[in-house]
mmCIF file of C-alpha atoms in Angstrom:
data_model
loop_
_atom_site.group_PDB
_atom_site.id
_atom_site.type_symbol
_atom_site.label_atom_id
_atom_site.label_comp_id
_atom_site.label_asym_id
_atom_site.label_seq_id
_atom_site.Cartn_x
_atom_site.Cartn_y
_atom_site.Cartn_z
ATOM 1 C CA UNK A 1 33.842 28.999 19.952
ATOM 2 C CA UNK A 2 31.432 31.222 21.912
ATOM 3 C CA UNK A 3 28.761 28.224 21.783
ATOM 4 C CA UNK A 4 30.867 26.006 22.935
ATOM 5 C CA UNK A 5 31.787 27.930 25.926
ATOM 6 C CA UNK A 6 27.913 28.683 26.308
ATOM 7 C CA UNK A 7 27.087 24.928 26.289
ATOM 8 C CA UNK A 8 30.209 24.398 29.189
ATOM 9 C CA UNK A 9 29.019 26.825 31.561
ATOM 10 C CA UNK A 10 25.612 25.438 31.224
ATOM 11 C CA UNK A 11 26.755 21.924 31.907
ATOM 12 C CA UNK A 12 26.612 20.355 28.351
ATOM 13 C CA UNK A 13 29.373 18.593 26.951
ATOM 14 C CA UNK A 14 29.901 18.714 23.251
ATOM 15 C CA UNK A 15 29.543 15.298 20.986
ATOM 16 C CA UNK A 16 32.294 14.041 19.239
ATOM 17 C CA UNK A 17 32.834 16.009 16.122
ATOM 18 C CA UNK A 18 32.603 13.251 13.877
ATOM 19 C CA UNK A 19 29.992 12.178 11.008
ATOM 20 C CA UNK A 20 27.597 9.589 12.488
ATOM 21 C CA UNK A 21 27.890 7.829 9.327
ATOM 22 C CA UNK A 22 31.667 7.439 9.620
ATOM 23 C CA UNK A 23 33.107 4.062 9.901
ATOM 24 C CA UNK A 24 34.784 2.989 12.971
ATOM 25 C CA UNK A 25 38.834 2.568 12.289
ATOM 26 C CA UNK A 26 39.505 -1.153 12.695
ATOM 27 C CA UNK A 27 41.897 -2.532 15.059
ATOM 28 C CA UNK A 28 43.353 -5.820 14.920
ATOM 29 C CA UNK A 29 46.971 -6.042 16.101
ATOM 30 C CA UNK A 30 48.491 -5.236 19.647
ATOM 31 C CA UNK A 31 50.115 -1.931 19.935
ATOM 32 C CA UNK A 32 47.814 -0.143 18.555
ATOM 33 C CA UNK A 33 47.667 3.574 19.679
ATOM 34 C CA UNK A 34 44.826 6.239 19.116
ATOM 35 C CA UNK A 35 45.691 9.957 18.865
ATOM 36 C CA UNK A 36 43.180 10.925 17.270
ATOM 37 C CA UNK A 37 39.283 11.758 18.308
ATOM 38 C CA UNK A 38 36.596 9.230 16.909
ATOM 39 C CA UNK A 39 35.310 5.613 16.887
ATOM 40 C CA UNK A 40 37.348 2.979 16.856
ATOM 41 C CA UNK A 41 36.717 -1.102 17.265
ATOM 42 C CA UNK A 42 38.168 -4.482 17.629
ATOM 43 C CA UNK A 43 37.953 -6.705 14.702
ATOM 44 C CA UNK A 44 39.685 -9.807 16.040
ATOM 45 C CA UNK A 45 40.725 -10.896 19.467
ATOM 46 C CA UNK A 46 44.390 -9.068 20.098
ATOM 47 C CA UNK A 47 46.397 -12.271 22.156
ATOM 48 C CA UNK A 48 49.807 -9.859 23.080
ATOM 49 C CA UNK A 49 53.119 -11.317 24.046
ATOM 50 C CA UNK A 50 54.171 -10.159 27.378
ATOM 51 C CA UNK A 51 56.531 -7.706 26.257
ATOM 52 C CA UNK A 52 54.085 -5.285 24.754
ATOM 53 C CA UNK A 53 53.716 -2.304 27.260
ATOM 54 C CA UNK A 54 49.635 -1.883 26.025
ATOM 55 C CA UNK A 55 46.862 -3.404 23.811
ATOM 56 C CA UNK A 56 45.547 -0.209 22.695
ATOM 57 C CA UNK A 57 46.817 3.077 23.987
ATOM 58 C CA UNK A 58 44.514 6.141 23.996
ATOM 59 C CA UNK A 59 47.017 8.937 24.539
ATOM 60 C CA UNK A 60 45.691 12.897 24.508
ATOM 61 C CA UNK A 61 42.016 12.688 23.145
ATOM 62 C CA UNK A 62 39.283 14.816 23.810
ATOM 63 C CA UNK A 63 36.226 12.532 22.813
ATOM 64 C CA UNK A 64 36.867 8.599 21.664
ATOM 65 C CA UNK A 65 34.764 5.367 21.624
ATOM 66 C CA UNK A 66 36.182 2.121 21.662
ATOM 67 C CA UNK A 67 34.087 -0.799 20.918
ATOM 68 C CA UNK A 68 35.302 -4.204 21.817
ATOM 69 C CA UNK A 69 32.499 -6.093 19.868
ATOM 70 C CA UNK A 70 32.999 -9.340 21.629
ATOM 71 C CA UNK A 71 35.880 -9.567 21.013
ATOM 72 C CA UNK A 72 39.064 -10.491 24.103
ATOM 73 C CA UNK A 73 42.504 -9.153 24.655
ATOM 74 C CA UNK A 74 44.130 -11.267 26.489
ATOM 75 C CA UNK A 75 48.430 -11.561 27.387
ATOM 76 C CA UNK A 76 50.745 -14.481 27.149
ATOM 77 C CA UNK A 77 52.099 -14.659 30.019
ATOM 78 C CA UNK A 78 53.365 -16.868 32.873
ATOM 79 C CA UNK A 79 50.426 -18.560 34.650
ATOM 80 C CA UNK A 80 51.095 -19.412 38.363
ATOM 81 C CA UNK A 81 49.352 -19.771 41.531
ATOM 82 C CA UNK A 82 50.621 -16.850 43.344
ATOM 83 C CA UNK A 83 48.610 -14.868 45.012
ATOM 84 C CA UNK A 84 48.106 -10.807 44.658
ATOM 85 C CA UNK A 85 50.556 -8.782 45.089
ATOM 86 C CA UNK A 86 53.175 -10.936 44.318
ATOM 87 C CA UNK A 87 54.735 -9.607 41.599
ATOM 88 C CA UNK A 88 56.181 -12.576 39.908
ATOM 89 C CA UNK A 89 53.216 -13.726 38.283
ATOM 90 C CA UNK A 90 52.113 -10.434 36.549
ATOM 91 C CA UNK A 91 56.109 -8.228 36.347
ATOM 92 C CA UNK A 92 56.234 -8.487 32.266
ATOM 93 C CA UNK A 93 52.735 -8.357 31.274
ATOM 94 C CA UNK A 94 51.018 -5.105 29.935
ATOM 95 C CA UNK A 95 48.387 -3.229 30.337
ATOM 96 C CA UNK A 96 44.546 -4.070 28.140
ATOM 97 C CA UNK A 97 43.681 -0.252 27.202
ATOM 98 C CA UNK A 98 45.638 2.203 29.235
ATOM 99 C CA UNK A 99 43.562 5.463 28.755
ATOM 100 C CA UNK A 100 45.974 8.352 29.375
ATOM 101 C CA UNK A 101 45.793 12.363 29.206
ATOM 102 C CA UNK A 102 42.325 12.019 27.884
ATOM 103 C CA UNK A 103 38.473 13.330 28.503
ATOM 104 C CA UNK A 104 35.566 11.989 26.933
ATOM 105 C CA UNK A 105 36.555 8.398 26.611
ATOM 106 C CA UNK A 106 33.678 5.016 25.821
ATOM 107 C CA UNK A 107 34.972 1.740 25.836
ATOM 108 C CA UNK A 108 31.985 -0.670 25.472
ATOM 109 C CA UNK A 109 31.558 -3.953 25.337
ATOM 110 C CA UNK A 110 30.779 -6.902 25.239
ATOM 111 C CA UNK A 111 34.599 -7.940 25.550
ATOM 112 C CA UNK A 112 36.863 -9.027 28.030
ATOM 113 C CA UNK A 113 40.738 -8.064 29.571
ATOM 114 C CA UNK A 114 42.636 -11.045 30.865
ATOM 115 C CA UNK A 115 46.018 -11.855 32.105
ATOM 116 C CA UNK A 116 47.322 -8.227 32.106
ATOM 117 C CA UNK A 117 49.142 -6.201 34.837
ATOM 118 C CA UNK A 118 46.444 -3.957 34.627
ATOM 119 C CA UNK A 119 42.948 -4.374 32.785
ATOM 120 C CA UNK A 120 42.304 -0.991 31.910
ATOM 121 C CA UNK A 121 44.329 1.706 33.358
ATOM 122 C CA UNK A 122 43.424 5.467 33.650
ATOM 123 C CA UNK A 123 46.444 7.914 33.923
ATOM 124 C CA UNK A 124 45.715 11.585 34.405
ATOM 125 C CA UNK A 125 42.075 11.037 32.286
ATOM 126 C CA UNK A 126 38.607 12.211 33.046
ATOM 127 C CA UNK A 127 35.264 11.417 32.098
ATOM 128 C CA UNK A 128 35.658 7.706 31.372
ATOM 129 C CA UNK A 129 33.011 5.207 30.948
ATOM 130 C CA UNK A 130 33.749 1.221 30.827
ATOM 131 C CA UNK A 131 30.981 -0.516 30.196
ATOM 132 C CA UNK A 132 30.417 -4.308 29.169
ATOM 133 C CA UNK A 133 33.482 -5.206 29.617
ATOM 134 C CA UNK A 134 34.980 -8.964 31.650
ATOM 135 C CA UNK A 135 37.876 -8.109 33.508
ATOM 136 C CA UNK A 136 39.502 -11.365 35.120
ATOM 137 C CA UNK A 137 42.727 -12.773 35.901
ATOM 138 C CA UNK A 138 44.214 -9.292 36.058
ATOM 139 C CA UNK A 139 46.699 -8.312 38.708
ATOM 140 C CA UNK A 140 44.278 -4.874 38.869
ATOM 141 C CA UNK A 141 40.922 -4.974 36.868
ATOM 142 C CA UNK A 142 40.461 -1.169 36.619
ATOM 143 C CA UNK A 143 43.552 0.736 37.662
ATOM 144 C CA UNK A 144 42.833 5.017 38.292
ATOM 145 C CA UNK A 145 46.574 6.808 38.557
ATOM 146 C CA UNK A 146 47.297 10.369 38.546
ATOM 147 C CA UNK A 147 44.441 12.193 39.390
ATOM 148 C CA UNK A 148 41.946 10.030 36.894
ATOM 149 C CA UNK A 149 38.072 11.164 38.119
ATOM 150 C CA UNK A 150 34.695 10.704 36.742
ATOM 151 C CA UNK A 151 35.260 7.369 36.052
ATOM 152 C CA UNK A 152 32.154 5.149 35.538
ATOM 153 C CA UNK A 153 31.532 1.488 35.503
ATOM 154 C CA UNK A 154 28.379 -0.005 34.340
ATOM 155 C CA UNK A 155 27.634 -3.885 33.740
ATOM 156 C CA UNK A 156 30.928 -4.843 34.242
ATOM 157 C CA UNK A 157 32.054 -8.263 35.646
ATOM 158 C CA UNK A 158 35.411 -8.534 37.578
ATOM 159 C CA UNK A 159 36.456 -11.909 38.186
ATOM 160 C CA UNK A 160 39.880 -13.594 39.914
ATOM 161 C CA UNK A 161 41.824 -10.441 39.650
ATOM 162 C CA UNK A 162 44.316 -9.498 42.050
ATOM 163 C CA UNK A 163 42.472 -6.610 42.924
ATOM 164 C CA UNK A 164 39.136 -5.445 40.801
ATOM 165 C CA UNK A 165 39.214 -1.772 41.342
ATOM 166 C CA UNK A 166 42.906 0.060 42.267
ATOM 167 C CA UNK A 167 43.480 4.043 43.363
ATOM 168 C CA UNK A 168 46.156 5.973 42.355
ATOM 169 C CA UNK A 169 47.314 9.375 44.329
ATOM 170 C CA UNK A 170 44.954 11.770 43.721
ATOM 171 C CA UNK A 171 42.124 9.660 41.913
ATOM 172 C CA UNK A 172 38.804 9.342 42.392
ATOM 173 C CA UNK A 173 36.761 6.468 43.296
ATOM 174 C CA UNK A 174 34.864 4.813 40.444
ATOM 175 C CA UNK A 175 30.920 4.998 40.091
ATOM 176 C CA UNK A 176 29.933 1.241 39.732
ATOM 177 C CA UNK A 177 26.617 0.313 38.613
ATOM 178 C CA UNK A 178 24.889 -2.746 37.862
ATOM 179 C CA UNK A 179 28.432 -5.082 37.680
ATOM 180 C CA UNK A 180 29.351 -8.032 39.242
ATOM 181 C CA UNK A 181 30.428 -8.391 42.046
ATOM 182 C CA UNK A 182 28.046 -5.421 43.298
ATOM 183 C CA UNK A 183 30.916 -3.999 45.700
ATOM 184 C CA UNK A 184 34.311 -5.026 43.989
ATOM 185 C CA UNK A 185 37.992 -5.079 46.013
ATOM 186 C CA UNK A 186 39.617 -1.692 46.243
ATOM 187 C CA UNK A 187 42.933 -2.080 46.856
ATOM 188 C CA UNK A 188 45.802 1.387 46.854
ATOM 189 C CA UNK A 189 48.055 1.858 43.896
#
């Protein structure tokens, strides 16, 4: 416990405490919530009905990965031409991967978020990292609530979203790096 608080104050984070030859749990349904620290991964493309409040939900972890190996969630859901912020078009749909009381968090790509209220959403949750990852047709691409900070983007497209990048009270701006578009829409939560 001492080294641990050694490594903190000199600016180290510790690794997830998990065997590097352990195999990633599988996820293949919508619903699908993680509790517990480690690596998880998409096996097969989750296509949610509109009802379902999130994908996958990440809820009180201190170190995860989640790989979306290609793989797309996407949400059934009304398809309309109106434009952002009405809230017709998007009002039932859920959330991709809401990321929520958590530190430490990967989700990597190559995968893609599509017809949800919000792509991924970050609720009180530090030290995220999306990477990889398509967000289109989203009313929000990336959505940071409730004081969510060190949040990083890194070869991430947004495409025909409502808004690509949306702030919560409190949250910090996202670091975006090498995605497309180079400056994505900001728009207040």
């Amino acid at each position: 416990m001492k080294y641990e608080t050694l490594l903190k104050t000199l600016g180290f984070s510790l690794m997830l405490q998990v065997p590097a030859w352990a195999s990633p749990t599988p996820i293949s349904q919508c619903g699908a919530t993680i509790t517990d620290d480690g690596h998880y991964e998409l096996v097969a493309d989750l296509v949610c009905p509109n009802t379902a409040a999130s994908a996958v939900r990440i809820l009180g972890t201190k170190y995860v990965t989640l790989k979306l190996n290609g793989h797309t969630i996407r949400f059934l859901g009304p398809v309309s031409p109106l434009p952002f912020p009405s809230p017709g078009r998007y009002r039932k749909l859920g959330t991709g991967i809401e990321v929520n009381s958590s530190e430490h968090v990967r989700i990597e790509g190559v995968g893609s978020i599509k017809n949800a209220r919000y792509g991924v959403r970050l609720v009180a949750s530090e030290d995220v990292d999306v990477k990889k990852v398509q967000l289109s047709q989203n009313k929000v691409g990336l959505a940071l609530m409730s004081q969510s900070e060190d949040t990083e983007v890194e070869d991430t497209s947004f495409a025909s979203n409502g808004c690509d990048i949306g702030l919560g009270q409190g949250s910090e701006a996202a670091d975006v790096e090498d995605s497309y578009p180079a400056l994505p829409s900001y728009c207040t939560l």
